[in-house]
Short mmCIF file of C-alpha atoms and ligand atoms in Angstrom, two decimals:
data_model
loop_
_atom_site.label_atom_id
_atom_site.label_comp_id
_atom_site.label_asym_id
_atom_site.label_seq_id
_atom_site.Cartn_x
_atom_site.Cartn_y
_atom_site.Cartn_z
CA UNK A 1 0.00 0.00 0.00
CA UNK A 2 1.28 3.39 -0.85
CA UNK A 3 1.19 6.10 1.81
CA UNK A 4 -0.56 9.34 0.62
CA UNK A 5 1.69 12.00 0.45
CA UNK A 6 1.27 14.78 3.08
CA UNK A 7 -0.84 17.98 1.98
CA UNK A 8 1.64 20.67 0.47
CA UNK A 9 2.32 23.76 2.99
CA UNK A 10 -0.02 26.53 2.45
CA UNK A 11 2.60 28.77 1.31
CA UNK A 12 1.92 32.65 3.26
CA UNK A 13 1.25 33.94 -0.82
CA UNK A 14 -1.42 31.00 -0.79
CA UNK A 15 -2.74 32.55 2.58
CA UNK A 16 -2.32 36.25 1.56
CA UNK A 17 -4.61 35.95 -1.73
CA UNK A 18 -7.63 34.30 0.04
CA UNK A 19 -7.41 36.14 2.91
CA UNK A 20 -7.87 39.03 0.29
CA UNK A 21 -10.85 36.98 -1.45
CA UNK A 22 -12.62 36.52 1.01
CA UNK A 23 -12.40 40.04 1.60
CA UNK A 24 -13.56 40.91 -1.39
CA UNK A 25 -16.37 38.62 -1.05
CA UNK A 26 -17.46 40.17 2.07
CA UNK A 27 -17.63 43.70 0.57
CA UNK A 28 -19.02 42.72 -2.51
CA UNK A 29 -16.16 43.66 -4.84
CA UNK A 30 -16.20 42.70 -8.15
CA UNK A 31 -14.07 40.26 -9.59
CA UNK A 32 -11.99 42.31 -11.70
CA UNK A 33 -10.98 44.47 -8.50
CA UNK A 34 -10.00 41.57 -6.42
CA UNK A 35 -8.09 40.40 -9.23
CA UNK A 36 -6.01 43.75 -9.74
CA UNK A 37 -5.14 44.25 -5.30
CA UNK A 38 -3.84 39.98 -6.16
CA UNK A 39 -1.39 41.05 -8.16
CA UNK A 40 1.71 43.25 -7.07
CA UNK A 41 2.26 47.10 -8.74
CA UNK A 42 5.57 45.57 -9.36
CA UNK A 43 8.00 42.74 -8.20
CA UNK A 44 12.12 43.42 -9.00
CA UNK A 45 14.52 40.56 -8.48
CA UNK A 46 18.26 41.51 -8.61
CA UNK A 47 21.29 39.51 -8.63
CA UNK A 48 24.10 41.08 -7.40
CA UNK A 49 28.16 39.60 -6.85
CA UNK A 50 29.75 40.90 -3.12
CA UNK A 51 33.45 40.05 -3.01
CA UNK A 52 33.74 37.45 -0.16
CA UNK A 53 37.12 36.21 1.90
CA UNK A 54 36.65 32.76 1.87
CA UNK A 55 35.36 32.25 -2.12
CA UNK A 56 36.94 35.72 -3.54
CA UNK A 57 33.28 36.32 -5.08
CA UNK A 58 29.57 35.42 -4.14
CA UNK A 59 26.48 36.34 -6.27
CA UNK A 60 23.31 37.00 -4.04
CA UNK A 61 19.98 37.10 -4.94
CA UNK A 62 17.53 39.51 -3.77
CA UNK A 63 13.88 40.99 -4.05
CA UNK A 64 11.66 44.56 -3.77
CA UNK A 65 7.96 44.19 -4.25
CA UNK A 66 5.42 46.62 -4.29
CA UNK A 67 1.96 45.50 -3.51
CA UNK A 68 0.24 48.06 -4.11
CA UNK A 69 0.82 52.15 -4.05
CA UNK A 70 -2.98 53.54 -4.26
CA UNK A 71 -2.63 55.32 -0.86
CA UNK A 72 0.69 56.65 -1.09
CA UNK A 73 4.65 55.58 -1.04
CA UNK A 74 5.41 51.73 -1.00
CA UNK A 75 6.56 50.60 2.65
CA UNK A 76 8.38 47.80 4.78
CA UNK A 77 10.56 46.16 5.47
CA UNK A 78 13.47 43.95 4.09
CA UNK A 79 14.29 40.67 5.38
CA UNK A 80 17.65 38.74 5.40
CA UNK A 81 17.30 34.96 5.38
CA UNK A 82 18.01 31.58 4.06
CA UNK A 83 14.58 30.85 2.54
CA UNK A 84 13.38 34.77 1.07
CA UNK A 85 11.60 33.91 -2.12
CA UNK A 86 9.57 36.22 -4.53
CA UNK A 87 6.44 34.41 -3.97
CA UNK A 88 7.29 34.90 0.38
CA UNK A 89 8.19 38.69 -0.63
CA UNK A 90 4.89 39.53 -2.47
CA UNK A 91 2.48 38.02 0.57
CA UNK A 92 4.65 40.18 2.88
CA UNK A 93 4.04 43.21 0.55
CA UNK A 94 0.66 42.66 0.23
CA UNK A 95 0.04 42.33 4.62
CA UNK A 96 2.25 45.87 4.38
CA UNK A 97 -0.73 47.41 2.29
CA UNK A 98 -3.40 46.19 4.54
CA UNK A 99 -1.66 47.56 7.45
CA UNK A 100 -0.65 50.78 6.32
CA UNK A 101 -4.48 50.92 5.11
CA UNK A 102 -5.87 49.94 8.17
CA UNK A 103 -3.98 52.49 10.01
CA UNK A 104 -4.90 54.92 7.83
CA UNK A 105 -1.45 55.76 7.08
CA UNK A 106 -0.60 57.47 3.75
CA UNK A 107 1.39 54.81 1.82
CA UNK A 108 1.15 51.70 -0.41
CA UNK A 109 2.57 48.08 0.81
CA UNK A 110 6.08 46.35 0.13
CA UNK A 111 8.79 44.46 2.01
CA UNK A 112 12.14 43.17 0.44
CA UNK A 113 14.74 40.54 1.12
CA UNK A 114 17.79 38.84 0.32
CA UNK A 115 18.49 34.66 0.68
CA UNK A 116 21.36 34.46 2.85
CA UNK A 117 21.28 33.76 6.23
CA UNK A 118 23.04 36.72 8.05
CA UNK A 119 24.04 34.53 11.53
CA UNK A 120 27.78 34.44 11.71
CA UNK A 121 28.61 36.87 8.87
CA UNK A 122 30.84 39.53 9.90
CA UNK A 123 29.63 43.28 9.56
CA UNK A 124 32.18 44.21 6.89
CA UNK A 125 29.97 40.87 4.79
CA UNK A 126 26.96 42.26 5.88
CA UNK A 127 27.79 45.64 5.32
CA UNK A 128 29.06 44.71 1.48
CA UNK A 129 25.61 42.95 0.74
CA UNK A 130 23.52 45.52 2.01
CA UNK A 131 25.45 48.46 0.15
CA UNK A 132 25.13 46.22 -3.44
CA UNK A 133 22.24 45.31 -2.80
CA UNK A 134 20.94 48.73 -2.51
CA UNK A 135 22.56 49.89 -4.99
CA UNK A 136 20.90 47.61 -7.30
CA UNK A 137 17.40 48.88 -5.95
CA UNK A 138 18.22 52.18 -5.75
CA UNK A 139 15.97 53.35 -8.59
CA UNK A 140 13.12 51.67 -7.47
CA UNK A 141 12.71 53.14 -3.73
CA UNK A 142 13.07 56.64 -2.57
CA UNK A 143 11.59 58.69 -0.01
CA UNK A 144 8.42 59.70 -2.45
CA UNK A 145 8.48 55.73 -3.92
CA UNK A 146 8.95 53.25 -2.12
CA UNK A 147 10.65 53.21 2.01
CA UNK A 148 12.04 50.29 3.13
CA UNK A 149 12.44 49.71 6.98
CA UNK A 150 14.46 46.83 8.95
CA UNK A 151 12.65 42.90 9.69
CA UNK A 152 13.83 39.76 10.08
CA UNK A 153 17.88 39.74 10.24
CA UNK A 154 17.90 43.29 10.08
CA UNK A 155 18.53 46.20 12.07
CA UNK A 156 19.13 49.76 12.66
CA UNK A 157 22.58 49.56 11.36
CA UNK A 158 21.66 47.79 8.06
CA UNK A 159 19.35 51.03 7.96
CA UNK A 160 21.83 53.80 8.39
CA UNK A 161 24.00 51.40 5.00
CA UNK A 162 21.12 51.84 3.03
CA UNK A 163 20.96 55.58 3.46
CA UNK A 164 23.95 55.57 2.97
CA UNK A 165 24.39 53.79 -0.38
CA UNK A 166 21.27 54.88 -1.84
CA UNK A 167 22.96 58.61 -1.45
CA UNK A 168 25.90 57.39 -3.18
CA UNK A 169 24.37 55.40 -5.88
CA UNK A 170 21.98 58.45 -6.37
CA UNK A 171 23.52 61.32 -5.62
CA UNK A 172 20.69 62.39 -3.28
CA UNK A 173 21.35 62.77 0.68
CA UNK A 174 17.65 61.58 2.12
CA UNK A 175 17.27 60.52 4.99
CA UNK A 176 12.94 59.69 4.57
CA UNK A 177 14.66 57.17 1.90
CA UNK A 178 14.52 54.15 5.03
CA UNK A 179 13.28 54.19 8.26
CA UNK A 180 14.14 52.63 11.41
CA UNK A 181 17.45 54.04 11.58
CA UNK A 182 19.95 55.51 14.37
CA UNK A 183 18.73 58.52 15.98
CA UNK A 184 21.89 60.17 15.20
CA UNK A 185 20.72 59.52 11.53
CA UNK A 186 17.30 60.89 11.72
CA UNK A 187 15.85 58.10 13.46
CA UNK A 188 12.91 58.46 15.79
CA UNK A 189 12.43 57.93 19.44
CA UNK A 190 10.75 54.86 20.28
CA UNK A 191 10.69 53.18 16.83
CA UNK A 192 13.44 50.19 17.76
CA UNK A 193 10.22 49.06 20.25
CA UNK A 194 7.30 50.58 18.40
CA UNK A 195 6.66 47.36 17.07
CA UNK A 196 6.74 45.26 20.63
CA UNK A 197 4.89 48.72 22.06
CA UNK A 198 2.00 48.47 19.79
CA UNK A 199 1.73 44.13 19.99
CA UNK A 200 2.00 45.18 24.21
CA UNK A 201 -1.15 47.63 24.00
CA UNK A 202 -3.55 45.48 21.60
CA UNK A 203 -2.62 42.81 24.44
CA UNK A 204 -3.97 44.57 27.01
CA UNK A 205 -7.09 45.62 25.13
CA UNK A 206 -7.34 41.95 24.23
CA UNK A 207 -7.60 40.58 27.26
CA UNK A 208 -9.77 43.65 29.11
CA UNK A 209 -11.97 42.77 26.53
CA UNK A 210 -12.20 39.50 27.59
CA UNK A 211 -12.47 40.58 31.37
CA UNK A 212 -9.26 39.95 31.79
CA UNK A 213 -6.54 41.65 33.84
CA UNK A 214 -3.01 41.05 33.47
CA UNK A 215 -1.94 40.49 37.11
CA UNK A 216 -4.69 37.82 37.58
CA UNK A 217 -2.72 35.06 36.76
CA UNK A 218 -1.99 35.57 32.80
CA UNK A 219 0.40 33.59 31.33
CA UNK A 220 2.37 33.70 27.53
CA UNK A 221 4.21 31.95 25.59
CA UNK A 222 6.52 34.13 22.92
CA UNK A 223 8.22 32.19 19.93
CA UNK A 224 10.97 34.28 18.44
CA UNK A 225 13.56 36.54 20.70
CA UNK A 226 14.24 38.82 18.21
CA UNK A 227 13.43 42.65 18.26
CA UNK A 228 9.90 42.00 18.80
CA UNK A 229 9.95 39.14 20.47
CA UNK A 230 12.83 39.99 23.21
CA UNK A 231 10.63 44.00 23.29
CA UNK A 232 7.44 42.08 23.99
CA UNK A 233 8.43 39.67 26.87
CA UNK A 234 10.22 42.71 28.72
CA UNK A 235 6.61 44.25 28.44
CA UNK A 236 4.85 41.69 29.30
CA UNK A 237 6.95 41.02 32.68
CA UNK A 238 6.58 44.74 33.47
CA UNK A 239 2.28 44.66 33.13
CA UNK A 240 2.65 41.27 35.24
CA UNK A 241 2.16 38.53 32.70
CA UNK A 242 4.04 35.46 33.90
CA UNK A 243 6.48 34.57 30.34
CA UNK A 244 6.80 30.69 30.78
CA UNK A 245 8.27 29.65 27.28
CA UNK A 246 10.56 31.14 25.02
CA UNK A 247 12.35 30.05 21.94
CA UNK A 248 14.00 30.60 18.97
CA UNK A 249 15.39 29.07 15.76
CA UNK A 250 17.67 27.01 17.38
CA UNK A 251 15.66 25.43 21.01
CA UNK A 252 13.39 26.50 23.27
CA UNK A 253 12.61 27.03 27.02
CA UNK A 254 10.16 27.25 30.04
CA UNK A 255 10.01 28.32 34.11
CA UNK A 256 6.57 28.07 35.40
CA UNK A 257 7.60 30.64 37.37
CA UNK A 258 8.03 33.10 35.15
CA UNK A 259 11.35 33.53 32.65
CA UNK A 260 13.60 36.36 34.50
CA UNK A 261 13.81 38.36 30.88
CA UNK A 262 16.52 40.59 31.48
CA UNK A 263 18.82 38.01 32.62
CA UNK A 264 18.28 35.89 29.51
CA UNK A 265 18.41 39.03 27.07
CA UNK A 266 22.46 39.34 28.48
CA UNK A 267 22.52 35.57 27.77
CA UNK A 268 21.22 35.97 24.30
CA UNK A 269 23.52 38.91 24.01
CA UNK A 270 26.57 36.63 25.13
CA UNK A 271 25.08 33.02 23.36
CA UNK A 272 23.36 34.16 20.82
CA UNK A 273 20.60 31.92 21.46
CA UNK A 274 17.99 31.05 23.87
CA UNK A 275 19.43 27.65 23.94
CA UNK A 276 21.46 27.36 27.51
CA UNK A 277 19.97 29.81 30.02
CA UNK A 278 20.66 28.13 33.31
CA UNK A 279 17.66 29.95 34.75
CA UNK A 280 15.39 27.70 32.89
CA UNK A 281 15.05 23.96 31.13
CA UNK A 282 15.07 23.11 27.63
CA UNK A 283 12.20 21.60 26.42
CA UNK A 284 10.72 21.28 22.35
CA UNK A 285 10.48 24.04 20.66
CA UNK A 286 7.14 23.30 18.93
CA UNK A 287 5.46 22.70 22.37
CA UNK A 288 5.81 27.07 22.32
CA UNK A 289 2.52 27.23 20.51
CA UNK A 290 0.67 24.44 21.85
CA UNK A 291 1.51 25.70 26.00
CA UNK A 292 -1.26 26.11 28.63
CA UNK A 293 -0.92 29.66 28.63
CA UNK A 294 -3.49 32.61 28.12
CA UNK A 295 -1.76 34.11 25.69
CA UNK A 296 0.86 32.20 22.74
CA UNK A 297 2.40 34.72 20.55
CA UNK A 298 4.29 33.93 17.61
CA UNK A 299 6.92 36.41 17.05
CA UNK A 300 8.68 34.97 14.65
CA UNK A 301 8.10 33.54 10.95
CA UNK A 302 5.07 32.50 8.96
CA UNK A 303 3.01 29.48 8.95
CA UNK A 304 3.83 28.32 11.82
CA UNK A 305 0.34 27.49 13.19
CA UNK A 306 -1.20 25.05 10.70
CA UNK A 307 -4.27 22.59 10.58
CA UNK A 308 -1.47 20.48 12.25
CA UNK A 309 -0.99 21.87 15.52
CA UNK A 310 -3.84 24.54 15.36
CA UNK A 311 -6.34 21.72 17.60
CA UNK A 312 -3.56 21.58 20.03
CA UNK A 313 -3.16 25.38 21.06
CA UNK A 314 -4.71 25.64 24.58
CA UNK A 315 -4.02 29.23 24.63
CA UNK A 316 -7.37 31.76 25.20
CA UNK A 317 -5.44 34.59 22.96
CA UNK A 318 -3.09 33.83 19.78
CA UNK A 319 -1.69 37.69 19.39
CA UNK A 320 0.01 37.57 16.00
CA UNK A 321 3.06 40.10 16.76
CA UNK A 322 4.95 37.79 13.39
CA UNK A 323 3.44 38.71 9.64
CA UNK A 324 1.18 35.42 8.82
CA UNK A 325 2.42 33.07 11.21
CA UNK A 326 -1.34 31.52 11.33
CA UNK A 327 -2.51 29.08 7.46
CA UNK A 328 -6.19 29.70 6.27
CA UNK A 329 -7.25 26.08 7.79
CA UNK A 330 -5.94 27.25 11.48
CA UNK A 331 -7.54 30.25 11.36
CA UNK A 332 -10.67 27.95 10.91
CA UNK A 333 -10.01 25.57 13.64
CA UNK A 334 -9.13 28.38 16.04
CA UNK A 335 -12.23 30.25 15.07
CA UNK A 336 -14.54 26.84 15.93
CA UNK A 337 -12.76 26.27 19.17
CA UNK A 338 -13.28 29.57 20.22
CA UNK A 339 -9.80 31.03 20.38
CA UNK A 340 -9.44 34.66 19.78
CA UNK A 341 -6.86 35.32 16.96
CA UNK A 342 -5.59 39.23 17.05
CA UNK A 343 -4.04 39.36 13.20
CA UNK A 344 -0.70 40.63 12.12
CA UNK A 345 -1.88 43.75 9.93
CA UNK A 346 -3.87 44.95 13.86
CA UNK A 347 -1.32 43.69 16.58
CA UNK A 348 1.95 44.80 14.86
CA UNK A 349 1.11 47.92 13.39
CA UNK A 350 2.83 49.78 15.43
CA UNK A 351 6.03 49.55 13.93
CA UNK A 352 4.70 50.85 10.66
CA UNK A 353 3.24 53.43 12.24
CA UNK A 354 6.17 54.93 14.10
CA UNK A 355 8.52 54.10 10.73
CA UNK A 356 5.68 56.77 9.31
CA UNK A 357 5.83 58.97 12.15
CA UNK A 358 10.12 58.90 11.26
CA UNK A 359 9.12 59.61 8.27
CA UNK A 360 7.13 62.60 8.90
CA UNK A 361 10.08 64.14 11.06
CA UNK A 362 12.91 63.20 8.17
CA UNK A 363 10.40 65.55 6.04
CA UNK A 364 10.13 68.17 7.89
CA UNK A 365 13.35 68.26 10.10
CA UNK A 366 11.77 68.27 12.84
CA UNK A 367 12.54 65.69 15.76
CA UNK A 368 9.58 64.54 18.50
CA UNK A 369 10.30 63.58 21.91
CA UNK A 370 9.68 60.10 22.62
CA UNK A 371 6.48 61.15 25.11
CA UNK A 372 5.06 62.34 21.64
CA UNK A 373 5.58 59.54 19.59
CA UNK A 374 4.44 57.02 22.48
CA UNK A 375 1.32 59.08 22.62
CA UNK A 376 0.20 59.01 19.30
CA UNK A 377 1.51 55.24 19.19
CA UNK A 378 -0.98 54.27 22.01
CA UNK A 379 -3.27 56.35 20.05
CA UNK A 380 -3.48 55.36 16.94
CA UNK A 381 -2.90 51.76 17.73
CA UNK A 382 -5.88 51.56 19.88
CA UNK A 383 -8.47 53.38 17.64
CA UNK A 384 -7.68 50.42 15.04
CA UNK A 385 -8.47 47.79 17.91
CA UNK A 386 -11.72 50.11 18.78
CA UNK A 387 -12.73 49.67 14.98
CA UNK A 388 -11.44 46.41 14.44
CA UNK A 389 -13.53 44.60 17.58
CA UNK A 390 -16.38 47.37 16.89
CA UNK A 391 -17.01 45.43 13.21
CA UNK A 392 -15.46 41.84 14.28
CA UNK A 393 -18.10 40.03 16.46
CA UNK A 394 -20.41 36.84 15.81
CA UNK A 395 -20.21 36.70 11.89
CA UNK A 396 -16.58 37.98 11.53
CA UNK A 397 -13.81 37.65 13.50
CA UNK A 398 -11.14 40.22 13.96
CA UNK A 399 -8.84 39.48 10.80
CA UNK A 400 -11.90 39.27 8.89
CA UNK A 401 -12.80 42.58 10.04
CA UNK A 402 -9.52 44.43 9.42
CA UNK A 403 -9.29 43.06 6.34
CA UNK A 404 -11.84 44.10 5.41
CA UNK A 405 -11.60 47.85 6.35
CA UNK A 406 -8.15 47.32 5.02
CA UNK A 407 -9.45 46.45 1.76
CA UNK A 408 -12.17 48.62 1.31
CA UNK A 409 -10.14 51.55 1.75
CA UNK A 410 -7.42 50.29 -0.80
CA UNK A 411 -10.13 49.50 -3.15
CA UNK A 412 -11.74 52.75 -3.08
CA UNK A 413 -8.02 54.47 -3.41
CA UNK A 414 -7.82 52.45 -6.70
CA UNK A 415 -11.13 53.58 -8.11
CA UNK A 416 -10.80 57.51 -7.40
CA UNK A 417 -7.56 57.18 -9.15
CA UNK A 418 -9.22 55.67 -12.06
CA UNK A 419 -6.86 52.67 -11.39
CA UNK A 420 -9.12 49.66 -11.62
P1 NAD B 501 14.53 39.23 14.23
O1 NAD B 501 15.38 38.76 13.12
O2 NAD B 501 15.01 40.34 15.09
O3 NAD B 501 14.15 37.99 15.19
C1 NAD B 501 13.56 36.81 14.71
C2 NAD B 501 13.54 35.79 15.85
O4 NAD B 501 12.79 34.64 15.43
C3 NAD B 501 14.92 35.29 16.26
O5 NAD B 501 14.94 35.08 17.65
C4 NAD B 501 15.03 33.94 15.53
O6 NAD B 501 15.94 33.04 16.15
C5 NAD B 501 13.60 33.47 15.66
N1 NAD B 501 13.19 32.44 14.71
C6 NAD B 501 13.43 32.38 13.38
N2 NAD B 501 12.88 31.26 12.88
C7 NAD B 501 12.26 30.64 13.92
C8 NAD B 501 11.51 29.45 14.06
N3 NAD B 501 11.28 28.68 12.99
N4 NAD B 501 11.04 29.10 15.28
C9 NAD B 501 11.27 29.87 16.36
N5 NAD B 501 11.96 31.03 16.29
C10 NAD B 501 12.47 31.38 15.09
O7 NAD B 501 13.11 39.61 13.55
P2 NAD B 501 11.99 40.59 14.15
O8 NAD B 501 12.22 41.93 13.58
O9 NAD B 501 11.86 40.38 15.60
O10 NAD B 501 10.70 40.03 13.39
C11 NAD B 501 9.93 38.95 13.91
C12 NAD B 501 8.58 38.92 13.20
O11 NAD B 501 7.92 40.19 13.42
C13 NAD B 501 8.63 38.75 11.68
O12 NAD B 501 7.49 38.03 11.25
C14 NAD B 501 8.53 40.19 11.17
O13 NAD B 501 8.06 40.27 9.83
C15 NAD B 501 7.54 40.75 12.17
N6 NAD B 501 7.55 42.20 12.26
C16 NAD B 501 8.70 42.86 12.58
C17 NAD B 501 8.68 44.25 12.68
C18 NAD B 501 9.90 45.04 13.09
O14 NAD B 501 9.75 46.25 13.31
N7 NAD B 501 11.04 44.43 13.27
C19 NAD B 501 7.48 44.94 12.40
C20 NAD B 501 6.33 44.22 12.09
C21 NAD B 501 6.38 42.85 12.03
#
């Protein structure tokens, strides 16, 4: 007897598109409309050598997609890892344009990336790859076009390369050109934890909505200790939630008691890894998800929470501070077993949203204190909740919901423009 093979992956473009259908068929969009927001304003792929010590030359290949610019400049991030692909690029780029929509902030959608993995590469490598590799995009972004920002395996330092480059390659000295730079650059207060900030306040209006308060005994469970992830268990221990499991890409851990944060950030600083806090025991990473906790959040990659394991999360609250960590079919089972699911383009807007408020200073040279920009952060973030629940309820549930504002507002960009 032959064993059936196992269902493909839903890949996060596969996700992205009917996430966007089903959208569409909730507002009643035609056809021809949902079809034109599928398909990206336009996708570059550039292949670009970096001299290299070991093999004297290295060709890299990397991606810029813009999902969609109805609304205003393309923006987000770019991503350095082993397994960026166009198709992983677009879905990101099109979750970029929802969020920026449902924000109601004035650009488009897109995210970039490179395929390397950046762990153990020196910063003179990673400093070579990022300058050629803007170099080659240089004449598709631009502070009017298209801003990228940092994500996965990038940082504030890969930031302050690009501006750099993209001055040199065109001859123009802008700092709006990237956000999520060093403040000495232009950067603004509070944006290297706007995105943890804004995943820590739809938390808390997550679970007072469900009559919950965060000193009663809440529990999480964070996967990913990476900007995010390391800014949102700090914030979580400081509002009283107990963080009981932690992991990474390389292992995982857990204390009942509550992980002591800061003392595992300095071991992360000095290890690298989660892997080998003493403070703590090592236990399977993909029990993370699956934890009795109250809240799990994935803060790390996508797909991660499939039809698989989706029946196995115990958790009251999945707060999604990763882009599409949670398939179509989980979304489903989650939904029937009564699971609230806050979605990506809602809980981790706020990093978009300060990268825009960066923006907004670079313009006008002007520099807010970080009271001003955590103001407006708490602001803005929580009028989008306030919406968001205020049109989720029975018949929808909350991604439904902001998609669908997301969408609507996109879709009626488009048509004043006498784009579709
Ligand atoms: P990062 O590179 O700083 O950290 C990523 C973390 O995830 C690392 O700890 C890494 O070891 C871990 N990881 C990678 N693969 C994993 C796996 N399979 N299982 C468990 N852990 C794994 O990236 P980041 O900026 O913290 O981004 C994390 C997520 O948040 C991404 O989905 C990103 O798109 C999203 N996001 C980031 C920002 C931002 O401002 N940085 C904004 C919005 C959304």
């Amino acid at each position: 007897m032959t064993v059936p093979a196992p269902p493909a992956p839903v890949t996060p473009l596969c996700a992205a598109l009917r996430q966007l259908r089903e959208a569409g068929e909730q507002l009643g969009l035609d056809n021809a409309v949902v079809e034109a927001l599928a398909r990206p304003h336009q996708e570059v792929t550039v292949h670009f050598p970096v001299p290299s010590t070991d093999s004297g030359m290295a060709t890299f290949t990397g991606h810029r997609v813009q999902h969609n610019l109805a609304r205003g400049p393309g923006k987000g991030g770019i991503r350095y890892a082993p397994d960026v692909d166009l198709d992983e690029v677009k879905a990101l780029a099109m979750w970029m344009t929802w969020k920026s929509a449902l924000l109601d902030i004035p650009f488009g959608g897109a995210k970039g990336g490179v395929a390397f993995d950046p762990a153990g590469r020196s910063s003179h490598e990673l400093e070579a790859i990022t300058r050629a590799f803007t170099h080659a995009i240089s004449r598709f972004i631009g502070p009017e076009l298209d801003i990228p920002a940092p994500d996965v395996g990038t940082d504030e330092r890969t930031m302050a390369w690009m501006m750099d480059a993209y001055a040199r390659s065109t001859g123009q000295l802008a700092p709006a050109v990237v956000t999520g730079k060093p403040l000495v650059l232009g950067g603004s207060h509070g944006r290297a934890n706007a995105t943890s900030d804004g995943v820590g306040v739809v938390t808390l209006a997550a679970l007072a909505a469900a009559g919950r308060r965060p000193r009663d005994g809440v529990s999480a469970a964070v996967q990913g200790f990476g900007k995010v992830g390391s800014g949102l268990a700090r914030l979580y221990v400081d509002a009283g939630i107990a963080v009981r499991l932690i992991s990474d890409r390389y292992g995982a851990i857990r204390n009942d008691a509550g992980i002591d944060v800061p003392a595992l950030q300095d071991h992360v600083t000095r290890a690298g890894t989660v892997v080998g806090f003493d403070k703590a025991d090592a236990i399977e990473p993909d029990s993370v998800l699956t934890a009795d906790v109250t809240i799990v959040v994935p803060a790390a990659v996508e797909g991660v929470i499939t039809a698989a394991n989706a029946t196995a999360v115990s958790a009251e609250l999945v707060i999604e501070a990763a882009n599409g960590p949670t398939t179509p079919e989980a979304d489903a089972i989650l939904r029937r077993r009564g699971t609230t699911v806050v979605p990506d383009i809602l809980a981790n807007s706020g990093g978009v949203l300060v990268s825009y408020f960066e923006w907004v200073q670079a313009r006008q040279r002007e520099r807010w204190s970080a009271e001003r920009v955590d103001r407006q952060l708490r602001e803005r973030v929580l009028a989008a909740w306030d919406h968001v629940s205020g049109q989720s309820g029975k018949t929808r549930t909350l991604r439904q919901a902001a998609t669908a504002i997301a969408v609507r507002r996109v879709a009626e960009a488009q048509r004043l423009r006498g784009l579709i």
